[in-house]
Amino acid sequence: MLACADRFEVFELLRSVRELVIVASSFHVKPLLRIVQSADRYHVLALNRKEVKLYEGNRDALAPVELADVPSTITAALGEELTEPYRGFHGVGPYHASRGSSGIRHGRGQKKDDVDIDLERFLRAVDRTVLERHSRPAGLRLLPAGLPQNVAGFRAVTCNPFVLDAAIEIDPDSLTLDELKDHAWRAVEPTYLGRLAELTELYRSSRSRGLGDEHPAAIAEAAAAGRVGTLLVDAERLVPGKVDAATGTLERRRLGDPHADDVLDDLAETVLRMKGEAIVVPTERMPSTTGVAAIYRF
């Protein structure tokens, strides 16, 4: 809950947060930053031959996403262009003749070919619109989920650069939401840990060249000047104080002081305001002992 004299906001979060009350001149948003950052968030695209569903999650929870202009079923995607195996009748007449077909299909091979062609067209339509409406705007990795043949069919047509190499090769409809979340996090976690390892290595190499720092006061000045490109912040650490966003001056204060916030929270807000990236990291994955690590742009 965030509250001030003329505003009161309540947020339902996908992960639990520790109980904490802070009274200060600015909102304490570090728990929200951890929720909205993309480091450990992902999409799951649940596939079968007739419909798709999209979910968003992290290690703690998974929730359905309303598809924005994405054809969720093969009928919605192809409509009148569906071939007879899906439409359930053998059509004849001008409509089919105009498409170079009498509308009468013969033989099991022909029917299977039609189904495969429709599935491919359906998956192409889904891939294109999921990329445009969800993956690219959110910047989240996409985990396919479905029977092996459906996952393989999707991989054969996808142009989405956010699609993960991992997959859940189980019928998603056979899993509860919690089971799907558990499978998803097991598949996504190696990518998440790899991302943190890359950031840790980048920080260490940057620091060796004078382009990284772990001292909050120095980082505050650099953040105010727009020099911080990426900031790593300890998820559990709390440093009482206040950062002047304009000058970068850092003041240490006592926890409970009505003019104090969490310095790490103030640093993250300043970096974001200057178009940098702030990533909230589990304590055990932090590359510094001060609760913060900055990678400078220059």
Short mmCIF file of C-alpha atoms in Angstrom, two decimals:
data_model
loop_
_atom_site.label_atom_id
_atom_site.label_comp_id
_atom_site.label_asym_id
_atom_site.label_seq_id
_atom_site.Cartn_x
_atom_site.Cartn_y
_atom_site.Cartn_z
CA MET A 1 0.00 0.00 0.00
CA LEU A 2 1.26 3.44 -0.93
CA ALA A 3 -0.41 6.43 0.67
CA CYS A 4 -0.02 10.19 0.93
CA ALA A 5 -2.33 13.13 1.63
CA ASP A 6 -4.18 12.89 -1.67
CA ARG A 7 -3.51 9.35 -2.87
CA PHE A 8 -3.99 5.76 -1.69
CA GLU A 9 -2.99 2.80 -3.85
CA VAL A 10 -3.23 -0.92 -3.11
CA PHE A 11 -1.31 -3.39 -5.28
CA GLU A 12 -1.91 -7.14 -5.44
CA LEU A 13 1.48 -8.74 -6.02
CA LEU A 14 2.51 -12.05 -7.58
CA ARG A 15 4.99 -12.69 -4.77
CA SER A 16 4.89 -12.18 -1.03
CA VAL A 17 6.92 -9.36 0.53
CA ARG A 18 8.14 -8.92 4.09
CA GLU A 19 6.14 -6.65 6.38
CA LEU A 20 7.67 -3.18 6.42
CA VAL A 21 6.39 0.30 7.17
CA ILE A 22 8.31 3.34 5.93
CA VAL A 23 7.27 6.95 6.45
CA ALA A 24 9.24 9.27 4.20
CA SER A 25 8.95 12.09 1.70
CA SER A 26 8.79 9.62 -1.20
CA PHE A 27 7.19 6.22 -1.79
CA HIS A 28 9.20 3.08 -1.07
CA VAL A 29 8.88 1.15 -4.34
CA LYS A 30 11.70 -1.42 -4.26
CA PRO A 31 9.27 -4.35 -3.71
CA LEU A 32 7.33 -3.16 -6.77
CA LEU A 33 10.52 -2.87 -8.83
CA ARG A 34 11.25 -6.51 -8.15
CA ILE A 35 7.78 -7.43 -9.39
CA VAL A 36 7.86 -5.41 -12.61
CA GLN A 37 11.47 -6.01 -13.65
CA SER A 38 11.95 -8.54 -16.44
CA ALA A 39 14.91 -10.44 -14.95
CA ASP A 40 12.84 -13.30 -13.49
CA ARG A 41 9.49 -12.76 -15.24
CA TYR A 42 8.37 -14.76 -18.23
CA HIS A 43 5.46 -15.64 -20.49
CA VAL A 44 4.15 -19.16 -21.06
CA LEU A 45 2.44 -19.86 -24.37
CA ALA A 46 0.23 -22.92 -23.91
CA LEU A 47 -0.37 -24.63 -27.25
CA ASN A 48 -2.63 -27.27 -28.67
CA ARG A 49 -3.95 -27.86 -32.16
CA LYS A 50 -7.06 -25.75 -31.72
CA GLU A 51 -6.28 -22.97 -29.22
CA VAL A 52 -3.58 -21.11 -27.33
CA LYS A 53 -3.43 -19.47 -23.90
CA LEU A 54 -0.90 -16.99 -22.53
CA TYR A 55 0.32 -16.72 -18.94
CA GLU A 56 2.72 -14.40 -17.14
CA GLY A 57 4.67 -15.48 -14.10
CA ASN A 58 7.77 -15.47 -11.93
CA ARG A 59 9.19 -17.98 -9.47
CA ASP A 60 6.26 -17.44 -7.10
CA ALA A 61 3.12 -17.26 -9.21
CA LEU A 62 1.58 -17.66 -12.64
CA ALA A 63 -1.52 -15.86 -13.91
CA PRO A 64 -3.51 -15.87 -17.18
CA VAL A 65 -2.98 -12.96 -19.55
CA GLU A 66 -5.82 -11.62 -21.62
CA LEU A 67 -4.79 -11.97 -25.24
CA ALA A 68 -4.69 -8.60 -27.00
CA ASP A 69 -5.82 -9.06 -30.62
CA VAL A 70 -4.27 -12.54 -30.64
CA PRO A 71 -6.38 -15.32 -32.23
CA SER A 72 -6.82 -17.71 -29.31
CA THR A 73 -8.44 -20.47 -31.40
CA ILE A 74 -7.78 -21.86 -34.84
CA THR A 75 -11.31 -20.83 -35.88
CA ALA A 76 -10.66 -17.22 -34.86
CA ALA A 77 -7.35 -17.23 -36.74
CA LEU A 78 -8.48 -18.79 -40.01
CA GLY A 79 -12.26 -18.39 -40.06
CA GLU A 80 -13.67 -19.28 -43.47
CA GLU A 81 -10.22 -20.30 -44.67
CA LEU A 82 -10.29 -23.41 -42.47
CA THR A 83 -10.16 -26.63 -44.43
CA GLU A 84 -12.86 -29.27 -44.05
CA PRO A 85 -11.24 -31.46 -41.37
CA TYR A 86 -11.68 -28.57 -38.92
CA ARG A 87 -14.92 -27.20 -40.30
CA GLY A 88 -16.58 -30.59 -40.27
CA PHE A 89 -18.19 -30.64 -43.71
CA HIS A 90 -17.31 -31.08 -47.40
CA GLY A 91 -18.21 -27.86 -49.16
CA VAL A 92 -18.86 -27.45 -52.86
CA GLY A 93 -19.78 -24.48 -54.95
CA PRO A 94 -18.44 -21.07 -55.98
CA TYR A 95 -16.62 -20.32 -52.67
CA HIS A 96 -14.40 -23.35 -52.98
CA ALA A 97 -14.15 -23.18 -56.74
CA SER A 98 -12.81 -19.63 -56.46
CA ARG A 99 -9.98 -21.06 -54.40
CA GLY A 100 -9.12 -23.67 -56.96
CA SER A 101 -10.86 -26.51 -55.16
CA SER A 102 -14.10 -28.42 -55.54
CA GLY A 103 -14.28 -28.56 -51.75
CA ILE A 104 -14.34 -32.39 -51.77
CA ARG A 105 -11.36 -34.05 -50.10
CA HIS A 106 -10.45 -37.68 -50.67
CA GLY A 107 -8.13 -39.99 -48.80
CA ARG A 108 -6.63 -40.01 -45.34
CA GLY A 109 -3.38 -38.49 -46.56
CA GLN A 110 -5.21 -35.45 -47.93
CA LYS A 111 -7.06 -34.90 -44.66
CA LYS A 112 -3.86 -35.10 -42.61
CA ASP A 113 -2.15 -32.66 -44.99
CA ASP A 114 -5.02 -30.20 -44.59
CA VAL A 115 -4.84 -30.42 -40.79
CA ASP A 116 -1.07 -29.86 -40.81
CA ILE A 117 -1.41 -26.88 -43.17
CA ASP A 118 -4.13 -25.31 -41.00
CA LEU A 119 -2.06 -25.85 -37.85
CA GLU A 120 0.97 -24.20 -39.43
CA ARG A 121 -1.08 -21.19 -40.55
CA PHE A 122 -2.68 -20.95 -37.10
CA LEU A 123 0.70 -21.03 -35.34
CA ARG A 124 2.12 -18.41 -37.71
CA ALA A 125 -0.78 -16.08 -36.93
CA VAL A 126 -0.36 -16.65 -33.19
CA ASP A 127 3.40 -16.15 -33.36
CA ARG A 128 3.12 -12.87 -35.22
CA THR A 129 0.50 -11.31 -32.96
CA VAL A 130 2.01 -12.56 -29.67
CA LEU A 131 5.30 -10.95 -30.68
CA GLU A 132 3.65 -7.66 -31.64
CA ARG A 133 1.15 -7.42 -28.77
CA HIS A 134 2.89 -9.11 -25.86
CA SER A 135 6.53 -10.20 -26.17
CA ARG A 136 7.96 -7.03 -27.65
CA PRO A 137 6.03 -4.54 -25.43
CA ALA A 138 6.76 -6.53 -22.24
CA GLY A 139 10.30 -7.63 -23.14
CA LEU A 140 9.68 -11.00 -21.47
CA ARG A 141 11.05 -14.39 -22.47
CA LEU A 142 8.46 -16.75 -23.96
CA LEU A 143 8.29 -20.39 -22.89
CA PRO A 144 6.33 -22.73 -25.21
CA ALA A 145 4.24 -25.40 -23.51
CA GLY A 146 2.46 -28.27 -25.21
CA LEU A 147 2.81 -31.77 -26.55
CA PRO A 148 6.17 -32.27 -28.31
CA GLN A 149 4.67 -32.16 -31.80
CA ASN A 150 2.89 -28.87 -31.08
CA VAL A 151 5.99 -27.28 -29.56
CA ALA A 152 8.02 -28.46 -32.55
CA GLY A 153 5.42 -27.04 -34.92
CA PHE A 154 5.60 -23.67 -33.18
CA ARG A 155 9.40 -23.61 -33.23
CA ALA A 156 9.35 -24.37 -36.97
CA VAL A 157 7.42 -21.16 -37.74
CA THR A 158 8.28 -18.71 -34.95
CA CYS A 159 10.08 -15.45 -35.68
CA ASN A 160 9.88 -14.33 -32.04
CA PRO A 161 13.40 -13.58 -30.67
CA PHE A 162 12.07 -13.84 -27.09
CA VAL A 163 11.29 -17.57 -27.39
CA LEU A 164 13.39 -19.68 -25.01
CA ASP A 165 15.27 -22.80 -26.05
CA ALA A 166 13.59 -24.57 -23.11
CA ALA A 167 10.01 -25.82 -23.26
CA ILE A 168 7.35 -27.66 -21.26
CA GLU A 169 6.58 -30.70 -23.39
CA ILE A 170 3.40 -31.71 -21.57
CA ASP A 171 -0.22 -31.00 -22.44
CA PRO A 172 -0.83 -27.79 -20.42
CA ASP A 173 -4.51 -28.67 -19.99
CA SER A 174 -3.46 -31.70 -17.94
CA LEU A 175 -1.73 -29.47 -15.34
CA THR A 176 -3.11 -27.26 -12.59
CA LEU A 177 -1.98 -23.64 -12.60
CA ASP A 178 0.44 -24.34 -9.73
CA GLU A 179 1.86 -27.36 -11.54
CA LEU A 180 2.30 -25.33 -14.72
CA LYS A 181 4.08 -22.62 -12.68
CA ASP A 182 6.45 -25.18 -11.14
CA HIS A 183 7.30 -26.65 -14.54
CA ALA A 184 7.75 -23.16 -15.98
CA TRP A 185 10.11 -21.93 -13.26
CA ARG A 186 12.27 -25.05 -13.55
CA ALA A 187 12.58 -24.32 -17.26
CA VAL A 188 13.16 -20.57 -16.88
CA GLU A 189 15.45 -20.52 -13.81
CA PRO A 190 18.67 -21.42 -15.67
CA THR A 191 18.12 -18.46 -18.02
CA TYR A 192 17.45 -16.17 -15.03
CA LEU A 193 20.58 -17.34 -13.21
CA GLY A 194 22.57 -16.98 -16.43
CA ARG A 195 21.36 -13.39 -16.76
CA LEU A 196 22.46 -12.58 -13.19
CA ALA A 197 25.84 -14.26 -13.79
CA GLU A 198 26.35 -12.13 -16.91
CA LEU A 199 25.51 -8.95 -14.98
CA THR A 200 27.89 -9.95 -12.16
CA GLU A 201 30.71 -10.55 -14.62
CA LEU A 202 29.94 -7.29 -16.42
CA TYR A 203 30.04 -5.43 -13.10
CA ARG A 204 33.39 -6.92 -12.13
CA SER A 205 34.97 -6.23 -15.50
CA SER A 206 33.53 -2.69 -15.50
CA ARG A 207 34.85 -2.03 -12.01
CA SER A 208 38.33 -3.15 -13.03
CA ARG A 209 38.21 -0.45 -15.74
CA GLY A 210 36.89 2.26 -13.44
CA LEU A 211 33.34 1.93 -14.77
CA GLY A 212 31.77 0.21 -11.78
CA ASP A 213 31.26 1.02 -8.09
CA GLU A 214 29.72 -0.37 -4.92
CA HIS A 215 29.87 2.72 -2.70
CA PRO A 216 26.40 4.27 -2.29
CA ALA A 217 27.62 7.89 -2.03
CA ALA A 218 29.65 7.68 -5.25
CA ILE A 219 26.83 5.87 -7.02
CA ALA A 220 24.33 8.54 -5.91
CA GLU A 221 26.38 11.29 -7.56
CA ALA A 222 26.85 9.22 -10.71
CA ALA A 223 23.14 8.37 -10.87
CA ALA A 224 22.10 12.02 -10.61
CA ALA A 225 24.48 12.81 -13.48
CA GLY A 226 22.98 10.03 -15.63
CA ARG A 227 26.16 7.95 -15.61
CA VAL A 228 24.63 4.72 -14.23
CA GLY A 229 23.51 2.34 -16.98
CA THR A 230 22.68 -0.65 -14.78
CA LEU A 231 22.14 -0.78 -11.02
CA LEU A 232 22.01 -4.02 -9.03
CA VAL A 233 20.14 -3.66 -5.72
CA ASP A 234 19.96 -6.13 -2.83
CA ALA A 235 16.36 -7.29 -2.45
CA GLU A 236 16.58 -7.67 1.35
CA ARG A 237 19.00 -4.92 2.39
CA LEU A 238 17.68 -1.65 3.85
CA VAL A 239 19.98 1.40 4.17
CA PRO A 240 18.23 4.27 6.00
CA GLY A 241 18.88 7.67 4.45
CA LYS A 242 17.96 9.99 1.66
CA VAL A 243 19.33 10.79 -1.78
CA ASP A 244 18.84 14.19 -3.37
CA ALA A 245 17.86 13.24 -6.91
CA ALA A 246 19.01 16.58 -8.32
CA THR A 247 22.48 16.76 -6.79
CA GLY A 248 23.16 13.16 -5.85
CA THR A 249 23.94 14.11 -2.25
CA LEU A 250 23.46 11.17 0.11
CA GLU A 251 22.46 11.64 3.73
CA ARG A 252 22.59 8.75 6.19
CA ARG A 253 19.73 8.75 8.70
CA ARG A 254 18.17 6.55 11.34
CA LEU A 255 15.44 4.11 10.40
CA GLY A 256 12.17 5.66 11.57
CA ASP A 257 13.24 9.21 10.78
CA PRO A 258 10.24 10.72 8.92
CA HIS A 259 12.61 12.24 6.38
CA ALA A 260 14.41 8.98 5.67
CA ASP A 261 13.75 6.34 3.06
CA ASP A 262 15.80 3.38 1.90
CA VAL A 263 18.90 4.72 0.14
CA LEU A 264 18.86 1.73 -2.18
CA ASP A 265 15.27 2.53 -3.14
CA ASP A 266 16.17 6.17 -3.82
CA LEU A 267 19.15 5.10 -5.96
CA ALA A 268 16.97 2.75 -8.03
CA GLU A 269 14.38 5.50 -8.61
CA THR A 270 17.08 7.97 -9.67
CA VAL A 271 18.62 5.50 -12.12
CA LEU A 272 15.23 4.72 -13.64
CA ARG A 273 14.44 8.42 -13.93
CA MET A 274 17.67 8.84 -15.91
CA LYS A 275 16.69 6.00 -18.29
CA GLY A 276 18.97 3.41 -16.70
CA GLU A 277 18.11 -0.13 -15.62
CA ALA A 278 17.56 -1.09 -11.97
CA ILE A 279 17.53 -4.80 -11.13
CA VAL A 280 16.57 -6.12 -7.70
CA VAL A 281 18.76 -9.15 -6.93
CA PRO A 282 18.55 -11.83 -4.21
CA THR A 283 21.10 -11.21 -1.45
CA GLU A 284 23.06 -14.37 -2.25
CA ARG A 285 23.53 -13.25 -5.87
CA MET A 286 24.76 -9.71 -5.15
CA PRO A 287 28.34 -9.08 -6.33
CA SER A 288 28.98 -6.56 -3.51
CA THR A 289 28.54 -6.37 0.27
CA THR A 290 27.12 -2.83 0.37
CA GLY A 291 23.70 -3.73 -1.01
CA VAL A 292 24.30 -2.00 -4.33
CA ALA A 293 26.52 -2.34 -7.41
CA ALA A 294 26.56 0.09 -10.34
CA ILE A 295 27.76 -0.29 -13.91
CA TYR A 296 28.53 3.11 -15.39
CA ARG A 297 27.82 4.24 -18.93
CA PHE A 298 30.96 6.39 -18.97
#
